[in-house]
Coordinates of C-alpha atoms in Angstrom, one line a residue:
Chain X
X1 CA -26.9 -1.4 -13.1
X2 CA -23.5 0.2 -13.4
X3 CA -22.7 2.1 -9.9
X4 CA -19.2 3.4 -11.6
X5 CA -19.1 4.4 -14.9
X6 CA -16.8 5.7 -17.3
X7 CA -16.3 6.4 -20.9
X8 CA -14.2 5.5 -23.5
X9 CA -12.6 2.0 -21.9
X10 CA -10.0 2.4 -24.1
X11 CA -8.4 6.0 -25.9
X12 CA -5.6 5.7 -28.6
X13 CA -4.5 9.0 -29.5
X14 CA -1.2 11.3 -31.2
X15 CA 0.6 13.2 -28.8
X16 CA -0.5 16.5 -28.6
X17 CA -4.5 16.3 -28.6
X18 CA -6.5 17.0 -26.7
X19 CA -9.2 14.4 -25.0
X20 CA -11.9 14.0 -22.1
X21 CA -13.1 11.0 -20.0
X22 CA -16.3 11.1 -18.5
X23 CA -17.3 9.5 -15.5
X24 CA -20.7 9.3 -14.1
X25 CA -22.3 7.4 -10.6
X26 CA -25.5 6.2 -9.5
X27 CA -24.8 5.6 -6.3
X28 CA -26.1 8.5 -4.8
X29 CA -22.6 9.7 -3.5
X30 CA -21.4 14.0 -3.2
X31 CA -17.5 13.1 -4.0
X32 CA -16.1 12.0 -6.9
X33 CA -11.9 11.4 -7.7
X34 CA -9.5 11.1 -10.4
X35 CA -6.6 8.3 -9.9
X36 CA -4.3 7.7 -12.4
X37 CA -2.7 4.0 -12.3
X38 CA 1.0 4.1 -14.0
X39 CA 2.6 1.5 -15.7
X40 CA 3.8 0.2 -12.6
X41 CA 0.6 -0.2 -11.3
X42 CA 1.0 2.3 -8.8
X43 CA -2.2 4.4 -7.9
X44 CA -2.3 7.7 -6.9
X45 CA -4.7 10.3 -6.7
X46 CA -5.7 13.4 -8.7
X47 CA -8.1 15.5 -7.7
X48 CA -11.7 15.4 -5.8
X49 CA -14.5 17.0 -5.8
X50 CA -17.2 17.7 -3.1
X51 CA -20.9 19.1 -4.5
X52 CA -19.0 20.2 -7.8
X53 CA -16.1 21.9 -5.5
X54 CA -12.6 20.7 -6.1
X55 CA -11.3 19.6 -2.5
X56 CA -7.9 18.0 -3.3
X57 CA -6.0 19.4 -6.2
X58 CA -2.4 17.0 -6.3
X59 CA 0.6 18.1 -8.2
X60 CA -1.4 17.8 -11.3
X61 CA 0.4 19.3 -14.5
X62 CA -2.4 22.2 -15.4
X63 CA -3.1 20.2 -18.9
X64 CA -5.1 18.2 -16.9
X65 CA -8.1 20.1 -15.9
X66 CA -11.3 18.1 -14.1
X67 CA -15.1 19.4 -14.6
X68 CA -18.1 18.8 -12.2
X69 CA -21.3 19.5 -14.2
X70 CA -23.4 17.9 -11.1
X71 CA -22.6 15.8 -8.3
X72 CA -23.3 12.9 -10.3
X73 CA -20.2 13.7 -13.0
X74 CA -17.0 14.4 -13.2
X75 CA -15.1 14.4 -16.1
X76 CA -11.1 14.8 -16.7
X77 CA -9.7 16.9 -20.0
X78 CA -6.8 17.1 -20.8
X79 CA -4.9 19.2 -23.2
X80 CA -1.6 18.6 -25.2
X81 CA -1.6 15.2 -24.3
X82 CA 2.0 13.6 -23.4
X83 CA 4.0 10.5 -23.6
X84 CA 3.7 10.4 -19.7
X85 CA 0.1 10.7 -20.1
X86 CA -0.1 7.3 -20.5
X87 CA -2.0 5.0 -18.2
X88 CA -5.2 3.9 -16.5
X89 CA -7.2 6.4 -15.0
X90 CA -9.8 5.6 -12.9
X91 CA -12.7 7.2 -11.3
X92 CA -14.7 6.5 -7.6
X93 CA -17.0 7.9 -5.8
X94 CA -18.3 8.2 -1.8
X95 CA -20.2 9.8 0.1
X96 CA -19.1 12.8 1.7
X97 CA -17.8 12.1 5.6
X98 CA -20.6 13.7 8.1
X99 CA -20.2 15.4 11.1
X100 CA -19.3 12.2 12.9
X101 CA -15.9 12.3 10.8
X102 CA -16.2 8.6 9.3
X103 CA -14.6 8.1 5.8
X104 CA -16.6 6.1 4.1
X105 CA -15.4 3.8 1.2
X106 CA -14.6 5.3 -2.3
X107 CA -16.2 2.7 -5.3
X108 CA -14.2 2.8 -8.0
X109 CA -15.3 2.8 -12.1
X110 CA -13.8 0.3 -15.0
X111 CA -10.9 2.3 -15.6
X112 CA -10.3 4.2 -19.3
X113 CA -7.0 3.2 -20.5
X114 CA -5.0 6.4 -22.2
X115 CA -2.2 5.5 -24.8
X116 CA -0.3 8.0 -26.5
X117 CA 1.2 7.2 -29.7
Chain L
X1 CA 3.5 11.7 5.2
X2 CA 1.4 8.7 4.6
X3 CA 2.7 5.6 3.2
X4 CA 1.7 1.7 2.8
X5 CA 4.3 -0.4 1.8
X6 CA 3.7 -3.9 0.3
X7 CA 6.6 -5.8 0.7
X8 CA 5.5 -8.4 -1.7
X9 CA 5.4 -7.9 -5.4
X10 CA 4.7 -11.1 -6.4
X11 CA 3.2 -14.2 -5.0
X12 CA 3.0 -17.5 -6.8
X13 CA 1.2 -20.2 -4.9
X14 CA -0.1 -23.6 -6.3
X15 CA -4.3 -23.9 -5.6
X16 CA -5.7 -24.9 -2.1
X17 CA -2.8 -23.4 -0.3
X18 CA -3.0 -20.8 2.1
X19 CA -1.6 -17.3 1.4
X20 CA -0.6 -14.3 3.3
X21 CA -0.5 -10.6 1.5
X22 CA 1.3 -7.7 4.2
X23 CA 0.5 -4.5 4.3
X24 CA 2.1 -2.0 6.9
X25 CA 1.1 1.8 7.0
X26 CA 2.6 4.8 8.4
X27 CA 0.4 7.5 10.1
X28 CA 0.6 10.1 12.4
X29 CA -2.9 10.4 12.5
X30 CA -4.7 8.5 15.3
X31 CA -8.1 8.3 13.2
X32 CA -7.5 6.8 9.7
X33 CA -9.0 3.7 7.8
X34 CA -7.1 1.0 5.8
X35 CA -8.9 -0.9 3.0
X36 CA -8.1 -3.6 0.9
X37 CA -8.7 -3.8 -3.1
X38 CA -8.6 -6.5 -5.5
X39 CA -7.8 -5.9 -8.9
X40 CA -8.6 -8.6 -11.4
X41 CA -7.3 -9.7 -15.2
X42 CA -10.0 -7.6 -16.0
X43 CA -8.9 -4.3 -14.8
X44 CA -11.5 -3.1 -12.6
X45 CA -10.5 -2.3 -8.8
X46 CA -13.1 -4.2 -6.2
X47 CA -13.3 -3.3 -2.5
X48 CA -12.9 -5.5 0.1
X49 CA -13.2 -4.0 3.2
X50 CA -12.8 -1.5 4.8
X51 CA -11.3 -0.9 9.1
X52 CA -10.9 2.2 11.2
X53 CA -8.1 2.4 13.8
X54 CA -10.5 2.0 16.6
X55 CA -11.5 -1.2 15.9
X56 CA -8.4 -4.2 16.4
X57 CA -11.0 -6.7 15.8
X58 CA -9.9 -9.3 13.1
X59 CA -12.4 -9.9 10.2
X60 CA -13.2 -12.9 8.4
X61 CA -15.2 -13.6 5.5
X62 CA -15.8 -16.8 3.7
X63 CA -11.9 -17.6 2.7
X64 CA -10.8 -14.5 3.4
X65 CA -9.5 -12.7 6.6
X66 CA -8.0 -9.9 8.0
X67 CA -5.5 -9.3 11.0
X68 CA -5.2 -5.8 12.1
X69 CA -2.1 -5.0 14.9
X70 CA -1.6 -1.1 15.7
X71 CA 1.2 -2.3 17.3
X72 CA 3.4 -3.4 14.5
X73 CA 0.8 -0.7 12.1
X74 CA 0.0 -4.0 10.2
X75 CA -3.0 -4.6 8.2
X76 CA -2.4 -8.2 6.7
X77 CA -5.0 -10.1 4.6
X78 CA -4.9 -14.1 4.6
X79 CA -6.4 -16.1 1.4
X80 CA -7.3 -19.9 2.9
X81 CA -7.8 -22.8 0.6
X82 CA -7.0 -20.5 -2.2
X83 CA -8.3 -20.8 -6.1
X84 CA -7.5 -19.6 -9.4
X85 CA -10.0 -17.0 -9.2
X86 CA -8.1 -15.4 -6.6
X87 CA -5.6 -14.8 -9.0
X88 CA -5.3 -10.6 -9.1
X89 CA -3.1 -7.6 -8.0
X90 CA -4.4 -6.8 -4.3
X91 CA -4.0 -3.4 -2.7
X92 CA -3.4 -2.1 0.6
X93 CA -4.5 1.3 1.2
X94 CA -4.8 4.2 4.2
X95 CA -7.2 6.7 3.9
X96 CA -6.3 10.4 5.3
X97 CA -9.0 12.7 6.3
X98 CA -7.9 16.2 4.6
X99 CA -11.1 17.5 3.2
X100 CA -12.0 14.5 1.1
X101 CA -10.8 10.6 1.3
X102 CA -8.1 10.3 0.2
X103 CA -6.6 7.2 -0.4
X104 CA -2.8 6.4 -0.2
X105 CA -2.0 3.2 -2.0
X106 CA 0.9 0.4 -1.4
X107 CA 2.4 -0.5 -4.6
X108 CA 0.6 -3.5 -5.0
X109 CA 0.6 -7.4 -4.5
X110 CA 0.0 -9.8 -7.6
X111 CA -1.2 -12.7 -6.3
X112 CA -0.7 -16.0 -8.9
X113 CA -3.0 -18.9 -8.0
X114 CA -1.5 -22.2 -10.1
X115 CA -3.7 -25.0 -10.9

């Protein structure tokens, strides 16, 4: 039983075009993210969404645009893919902090790896 | 700002030794969490465990411990007796409440266990 999961693993494609990843969790969990994971293995965060809200919006170029069908998925398009573009991105999930504040932890998925040729 | 620095980019250690990964944070918030994450050959990223700033206790499981010091804002994780299968890229991270968790990530750790 995947918790985390995400679709295509791997995603060759020309500069230019245009391409989704999906990500989908059973866990349960109201917030979902986008990381992206550079070549240096350095992780950073894209966007989240609460309840199909976006909550955190980072200094994403705008070719990159996330969709919340349900709480369950959230999947990243992106348009006029780049060079740059290239790199792991990775999707989690948590539940959504209470009233008492707590943060509770983010699970993440397999990753899809992104090449641009 | 947030930040988590791991000073360590590499680590090469031979099997059975012990092995210390640092991780300090910066914070002006008085309520955050720091996790660790371990991420495999295999790509995937797998929790570790998770502390809030209240609690200075130090953790252990099996092989594996943690040592938490507000003081120096250190969150350092300690492999004992330490095998191949450790081998992996571990990461620090501090999580901010704005909104959502989100996580801040130190640059990374890869841990090398040799036979």
């Amino acid at each position: 039983d995947t918790a985390v999961s995400q679709t295509p693993k791997y995603l060759v494609t020309q500069m230019g075009n245009d391409k989704s990843i999906k990500c989908e969790q059973n866990l349960g969990h109201d917030t979902m993210y986008w990381y992206k994971q550079d070549s240096k293995k350095f992780l950073k965060i894209m966007f989240s969404y609460n309840n199909k809200e976006l909550i955190i919006n980072e200094t994403v170029p705008n070719r990159f645009s996330p969709k919340s069908p349900d709480k369950a998925h959230l999947n990243l398009h992106i348009n006029s893919l780049e060079l740059g573009d290239s790199a792991v991105y990775f999707c989690a999930s948590s539940r959504h902090r209470g009233s008492s504040g707590g943060t509770d932890t983010q699970y993440f998925g397999p990753g899809t790896r992104l090449t641009v040729l | 700002a947030q930040k988590v620095t791991q000073a360590q980019t590499e680590i090469s250690v031979v099997e059975k030794e012990d092995v210390t990964l640092d991780c300090v944070y910066e914070t002006r918030d008085t309520t955050y969490y720091l996790f660790w994450y371990k991420q495999p050959p295999s790509g995937e990223l797998v929790f570790l465990i998770r502390r809030n700033s209240f609690d200075e206790q130090n953790e252990i499981s099996g092989r594996y411990s943690w040592n938490f010091q507000k003081s120096t804002s250190s969150f350092n994780f300690t492999i004992t007796a330490s095998q191949v299968v450790d081998s992996a890229v571990y990461f620090c991270a501090l999580s901010i409440i704005q909104g959502a968790q989100k996580l801040v990530f130190g640059q990374g750790t890869r841990l090398t266990i040799n036979p």
